[in-house]
Amino acid sequence: TDKLQVAIDGPASAGKSTVAKLIAKRFGYVYCDTGAMYRSITLKVIQEGIALDDEPAIVDVLNHTTIDFKPGDPNQLVFLDHHDVTNAIRSEQVTNSVSTVAALPGVRTNLVDQQRNIASHGGVVMDGRDIGTTVLPDADLKIFLVASVSERAERRFKDNAEKGIHTPIKELEAEIATRDYKDSHRKVSPLVKAADAIEINTTQMTIDDVVAEISKLMENKL
Ligand code: C5P
């Protein structure tokens, strides 16, 4: 194989996107942040005042929506109907609503289709919850990243501080636990480690350590 499909799954704030971005850059692969797609449709649903569980209305909106990624520095930019929503999709309101929208089967069918299209062109690092189990069941390498809830809350606390957001750690822990619960217990493609995924516990690891370990696993497949 000359270009791999790499799936990186795991619970909220385990460092998936940070690591996936760095790996994609290192190998010259496309990075696809599937969480950003679920967040984008959730933002639009909130903006249009649609109930978070109104599946027919949301699927209708999704059919008239475009979500695109464009290169940006330092981060990839996310466009919803050609508007830059890179920051807007990270708001607390979107974060705390997205799991409800992402549980709707019609939403998943639509976005999974788009994700498979993105991956069909070759070298890709895709992060999410169901990449190894559902989106790319034949991925060349499947990673399942985990870290303790307290470590994940602490990482988010630091990220937030840089953005001027000061939600208490205990609240972040509760939010993370709630989102994990919802993502793991939904009927369609819940968050679960694929049988052939390699689990990496990042609680005590630096970002560089994790990138090095995954890079080594990739080199072994090339
Ligand atoms: O990865 P991120 O935290 O940005 O994902 C936001 C939410 O999108 C998750 O909590 C989950 O509800 C949903 N999601 C999903 N399947 C994916 C990626 C994200 O259901 N592949």
Coordinates of C-alpha atoms and ligand atoms in Angstrom, one line a residue:
T1 CA 0.0 0.0 0.0
D2 CA 1.3 3.5 -0.7
K3 CA -1.4 5.5 1.1
L4 CA -3.3 4.4 4.1
Q5 CA -6.7 5.0 5.5
V6 CA -6.3 5.7 9.2
A7 CA -9.3 5.7 11.6
I8 CA -9.0 7.4 15.0
D9 CA -11.9 7.0 17.4
G10 CA -12.4 7.6 21.0
P11 CA -14.4 9.5 23.6
A12 CA -14.7 13.3 23.8
S13 CA -11.6 15.4 24.3
A14 CA -9.2 12.4 24.2
G15 CA -6.9 14.4 21.8
K16 CA -8.1 12.8 18.6
S17 CA -8.2 15.9 16.4
T18 CA -4.9 17.3 17.7
V19 CA -3.1 14.0 17.0
A20 CA -4.9 13.3 13.7
K21 CA -4.0 16.7 12.3
L22 CA -0.3 16.3 13.1
I23 CA -0.2 12.8 11.6
A24 CA -2.0 14.0 8.4
K25 CA 0.5 16.8 8.1
R26 CA 3.5 14.5 8.6
F27 CA 2.3 12.0 6.0
G28 CA 0.8 14.5 3.6
Y29 CA -2.7 12.9 4.0
V30 CA -6.1 14.5 4.1
Y31 CA -7.4 15.2 7.6
C32 CA -11.2 14.7 8.1
D33 CA -12.7 15.9 11.4
T34 CA -16.1 14.1 11.3
G35 CA -17.1 15.7 14.6
A36 CA -17.0 19.1 12.9
M37 CA -19.6 17.8 10.4
Y38 CA -22.0 16.8 13.2
R39 CA -21.2 20.1 15.0
S40 CA -22.0 22.1 11.8
I41 CA -25.4 20.6 11.2
T42 CA -26.1 21.1 14.9
L43 CA -25.2 24.8 14.7
K44 CA -27.6 25.2 11.7
V45 CA -30.4 23.4 13.5
I46 CA -30.0 25.8 16.5
Q47 CA -29.8 28.8 14.3
E48 CA -33.0 27.8 12.5
G49 CA -34.8 27.1 15.8
I50 CA -35.5 23.5 14.9
A51 CA -36.0 21.0 17.8
L52 CA -32.8 18.9 18.3
D53 CA -34.8 15.7 17.9
D54 CA -37.0 16.7 14.9
E55 CA -35.5 14.1 12.6
P56 CA -37.5 14.8 9.4
A57 CA -36.9 18.6 9.6
I58 CA -33.2 18.1 10.3
V59 CA -32.7 15.6 7.5
D60 CA -34.5 18.1 5.2
V61 CA -32.1 20.9 6.3
L62 CA -29.1 18.5 5.8
N63 CA -30.2 17.9 2.2
H64 CA -29.8 21.6 1.5
T65 CA -26.6 22.1 3.4
T66 CA -23.0 22.1 2.4
I67 CA -20.1 21.4 4.8
D68 CA -16.6 21.9 3.5
F69 CA -13.1 21.8 4.9
K70 CA -10.4 24.2 3.6
P71 CA -6.7 24.4 4.5
G72 CA -6.0 27.1 7.2
D73 CA -3.1 27.9 9.4
P74 CA -2.7 26.6 12.1
N75 CA -6.0 24.9 11.9
Q76 CA -8.2 23.6 9.0
L77 CA -11.2 25.8 8.5
V78 CA -14.8 24.6 8.4
F79 CA -17.4 26.1 6.2
L80 CA -21.2 25.7 6.6
D81 CA -23.0 26.9 3.5
H82 CA -19.9 28.8 2.5
H83 CA -19.7 30.7 5.8
D84 CA -16.7 30.1 8.1
V85 CA -18.0 28.4 11.3
T86 CA -14.6 27.1 12.5
N87 CA -15.0 28.8 15.9
A88 CA -18.8 28.9 16.1
I89 CA -19.1 25.1 16.1
R90 CA -16.9 24.9 19.3
S91 CA -19.4 26.9 21.4
E92 CA -20.7 25.4 24.6
Q93 CA -24.2 25.4 23.2
V94 CA -23.2 23.3 20.2
T95 CA -21.0 21.0 22.3
N96 CA -23.9 20.2 24.6
S97 CA -26.4 19.7 21.8
V98 CA -24.5 17.8 19.2
S99 CA -24.9 14.3 20.7
T100 CA -28.7 14.6 20.4
V101 CA -28.5 15.5 16.7
A102 CA -25.8 12.9 16.1
A103 CA -28.0 10.1 17.4
L104 CA -30.5 10.6 14.6
P105 CA -30.2 7.8 12.1
G106 CA -31.1 10.0 9.1
V107 CA -28.3 12.5 10.0
R108 CA -25.8 9.7 10.3
T109 CA -26.6 8.1 6.9
N110 CA -26.1 11.4 5.2
L111 CA -22.9 12.4 6.9
V112 CA -21.4 8.8 6.7
D113 CA -21.9 8.9 2.9
Q114 CA -20.0 12.2 2.7
Q115 CA -17.2 10.9 4.9
R116 CA -16.8 7.8 2.7
N117 CA -16.5 10.1 -0.3
I118 CA -13.8 12.1 1.3
A119 CA -11.9 9.0 2.2
S120 CA -12.2 7.4 -1.2
H121 CA -9.4 9.5 -2.7
G122 CA -6.6 7.7 -0.7
G123 CA -4.4 8.8 2.2
V124 CA -6.7 10.0 4.9
V125 CA -6.7 10.4 8.7
M126 CA -10.3 10.5 9.9
D127 CA -11.3 11.1 13.5
G128 CA -14.6 10.5 15.1
R129 CA -16.6 7.9 17.1
D130 CA -17.6 5.3 14.5
I131 CA -14.9 5.5 11.9
G132 CA -13.3 2.1 12.5
T133 CA -16.7 0.4 13.1
T134 CA -18.9 1.9 10.5
V135 CA -17.5 4.6 8.2
L136 CA -14.3 2.8 7.2
P137 CA -14.6 -0.8 8.5
D138 CA -11.6 -1.8 6.1
A139 CA -9.3 1.0 7.3
D140 CA -5.6 0.0 7.2
L141 CA -5.1 1.2 10.8
K142 CA -7.6 1.7 13.6
I143 CA -6.7 3.6 16.7
F144 CA -8.9 4.0 19.8
L145 CA -7.7 6.9 21.9
V146 CA -8.7 7.0 25.6
A147 CA -7.8 9.1 28.6
S148 CA -9.3 9.5 32.1
V149 CA -12.2 11.9 32.5
S150 CA -10.3 14.1 34.8
E151 CA -7.3 14.4 32.4
R152 CA -9.7 15.2 29.5
A153 CA -11.5 17.8 31.6
E154 CA -8.1 19.4 32.5
R155 CA -7.1 19.5 28.8
R156 CA -10.3 21.2 27.9
F157 CA -10.0 23.6 30.8
K158 CA -6.6 24.7 29.4
D159 CA -7.9 25.0 25.8
N160 CA -10.8 27.0 27.1
A161 CA -8.6 29.3 29.1
E162 CA -6.7 30.3 25.9
K163 CA -10.0 31.2 24.4
G164 CA -11.1 33.2 27.4
I165 CA -13.7 30.7 28.5
H166 CA -13.7 29.8 32.3
T167 CA -16.1 26.9 32.8
P168 CA -15.2 25.2 36.1
I169 CA -13.4 21.8 35.8
K170 CA -16.2 19.9 37.6
E171 CA -18.7 21.2 35.0
L172 CA -16.4 20.2 32.2
E173 CA -16.1 16.7 33.7
A174 CA -19.8 16.4 33.9
E175 CA -20.3 17.6 30.3
I176 CA -17.7 15.1 29.0
A177 CA -19.2 12.2 31.0
T178 CA -22.7 13.1 29.7
R179 CA -21.5 13.3 26.1
D180 CA -19.6 10.0 26.4
Y181 CA -22.7 8.3 27.8
K182 CA -25.0 9.6 25.0
D183 CA -22.5 8.7 22.3
S184 CA -21.9 5.2 23.7
H185 CA -25.6 4.4 24.3
R186 CA -27.3 5.6 21.0
K187 CA -28.9 2.9 18.9
V188 CA -27.1 3.6 15.6
S189 CA -23.3 3.2 15.5
P190 CA -22.5 4.0 19.1
L191 CA -19.0 4.9 20.3
V192 CA -17.3 1.5 20.7
K193 CA -13.8 0.2 20.1
A194 CA -13.6 -1.8 16.9
A195 CA -12.5 -5.4 17.5
D196 CA -9.3 -4.8 15.4
A197 CA -8.5 -1.3 16.8
I198 CA -5.4 -0.6 18.8
E199 CA -6.1 1.2 22.1
I200 CA -3.8 3.9 23.2
N201 CA -4.3 5.4 26.7
T202 CA -3.0 9.0 26.5
T203 CA -3.6 10.0 30.1
Q204 CA 0.2 10.0 30.9
M205 CA 1.4 10.7 27.3
T206 CA 2.4 13.9 25.6
I207 CA 1.0 14.8 22.1
D208 CA 4.4 14.0 20.6
D209 CA 4.5 10.6 22.3
V210 CA 1.1 9.7 20.8
V211 CA 2.0 11.0 17.3
A212 CA 5.3 9.0 17.4
E213 CA 3.5 5.8 18.4
I214 CA 0.8 6.1 15.7
S215 CA 3.5 7.0 13.1
K216 CA 5.4 3.9 13.9
L217 CA 2.3 1.8 13.5
M218 CA 1.7 3.4 10.1
E219 CA 5.3 2.9 9.0
N220 CA 4.8 -0.8 9.7
K221 CA 1.9 -0.9 7.2
L222 CA 3.6 1.0 4.4
Ligands
C5P1 O1 -15.2 14.9 18.0 P1 -16.1 15.9 18.5 O2 -16.1 16.0 20.0 O3 -16.0 17.3 17.9 O4 -17.6 15.4 18.1 C1 -18.7 16.1 18.5 C2 -19.9 15.1 18.6 O5 -20.3 14.6 17.3 C3 -19.7 13.8 19.4 O6 -19.9 14.0 20.8 C4 -20.7 12.9 18.8 O7 -22.0 13.1 19.4 C5 -20.7 13.3 17.4 N1 -19.9 12.5 16.5 C6 -20.4 11.3 16.1 N2 -19.8 10.5 15.2 C7 -18.6 10.9 14.8 C8 -18.0 12.1 15.2 C9 -18.7 12.8 16.1 O8 -21.5 10.9 16.5 N3 -17.9 10.1 13.9

